[in-house]
């Protein structure tokens, strides 16, 4: 009989055990790439908000604050050290010299690409990039160029998601880049690297007639 005298079933149904699916290699790469993209945007947005706050300015309308994580603190530590160096003032001066009226997405992207012309990324390059772009944004905001302020932010985020993230991925991810040897402690090296990078920017913009 299918049933026992007690009325119960002799062969109770037991659903098959579901084995946890292991992600395939391509899927792992996809999630890692997506996380790098998301992390890069979050790092710059929060960095920009901090710089705007220090300048007593409000972030662009519609911009939302991303929750901070350990990498945010690593970047903040590097930025704080860089801000005390001579290189920080050099970056600010270069940003002040840009003719904002000639700035557009094409020459802006080409300018930033010059910083990564050899495909490499270092803490110094990342700091120069973030400070330079945030300085331009702050200038636009102070001069009442609200639309340009937002555009510079969008252009920068696009560059971070593209060129920067690709370089970061080659280096092993944001954690590897930000938590590498703290070379910004070497003031002479930081200044030398910053001047070299800004010289690249200067000569590119001179050719493009964008420096005022």
Short mmCIF file of N, CA, C and O in Angstrom, two decimals, residues 60 137 140-141 143-155:
data_model
loop_
_atom_site.label_atom_id
_atom_site.label_comp_id
_atom_site.label_asym_id
_atom_site.label_seq_id
_atom_site.Cartn_x
_atom_site.Cartn_y
_atom_site.Cartn_z
N UNK A 60 26.03 70.21 -6.95
CA UNK A 60 25.03 70.42 -8.00
C UNK A 60 23.69 69.82 -7.61
O UNK A 60 23.63 68.78 -6.95
N UNK A 137 35.53 72.81 -11.37
CA UNK A 137 34.11 72.83 -11.01
C UNK A 137 33.82 73.96 -10.03
O UNK A 137 32.83 74.68 -10.16
N UNK A 140 33.78 77.29 -11.82
CA UNK A 140 32.55 77.48 -12.58
C UNK A 140 31.39 77.85 -11.66
O UNK A 140 30.58 78.73 -11.97
N UNK A 141 31.33 77.20 -10.50
CA UNK A 141 30.26 77.49 -9.54
C UNK A 141 30.38 78.91 -9.00
O UNK A 141 29.39 79.64 -8.90
N UNK A 143 31.70 81.45 -10.39
CA UNK A 143 31.45 82.43 -11.44
C UNK A 143 30.00 82.37 -11.93
O UNK A 143 29.65 83.05 -12.90
N UNK A 144 29.19 81.57 -11.25
CA UNK A 144 27.77 81.51 -11.59
C UNK A 144 27.45 80.71 -12.82
O UNK A 144 26.35 80.79 -13.36
N UNK A 145 28.41 79.90 -13.27
CA UNK A 145 28.21 79.08 -14.47
C UNK A 145 27.65 77.72 -14.06
O UNK A 145 28.34 76.69 -14.14
N UNK A 146 26.42 77.73 -13.60
CA UNK A 146 25.81 76.52 -13.05
C UNK A 146 25.79 75.37 -14.05
O UNK A 146 26.10 74.22 -13.70
N UNK A 147 25.43 75.67 -15.29
CA UNK A 147 25.37 74.62 -16.30
C UNK A 147 26.75 74.01 -16.55
O UNK A 147 26.89 72.79 -16.64
N UNK A 148 27.78 74.86 -16.63
CA UNK A 148 29.13 74.36 -16.86
C UNK A 148 29.63 73.57 -15.65
O UNK A 148 30.33 72.56 -15.81
N UNK A 149 29.24 74.01 -14.48
CA UNK A 149 29.62 73.29 -13.25
C UNK A 149 29.13 71.85 -13.32
O UNK A 149 29.88 70.91 -13.02
N UNK A 150 27.89 71.68 -13.73
CA UNK A 150 27.33 70.33 -13.84
C UNK A 150 27.98 69.55 -14.97
O UNK A 150 28.25 68.35 -14.84
N UNK A 151 28.25 70.24 -16.08
CA UNK A 151 28.86 69.56 -17.22
C UNK A 151 30.26 69.04 -16.88
O UNK A 151 30.62 67.92 -17.25
N UNK A 152 31.05 69.86 -16.21
CA UNK A 152 32.41 69.44 -15.84
C UNK A 152 32.34 68.19 -14.96
O UNK A 152 33.15 67.26 -15.10
N UNK A 153 31.37 68.17 -14.05
CA UNK A 153 31.20 67.00 -13.18
C UNK A 153 30.86 65.76 -14.01
O UNK A 153 31.45 64.68 -13.80
N UNK A 154 29.95 65.89 -14.95
CA UNK A 154 29.56 64.76 -15.79
C UNK A 154 30.71 64.31 -16.68
O UNK A 154 30.93 63.10 -16.85
N UNK A 155 31.47 65.25 -17.23
CA UNK A 155 32.61 64.90 -18.07
C UNK A 155 33.67 64.15 -17.25
O UNK A 155 34.27 63.19 -17.72
#
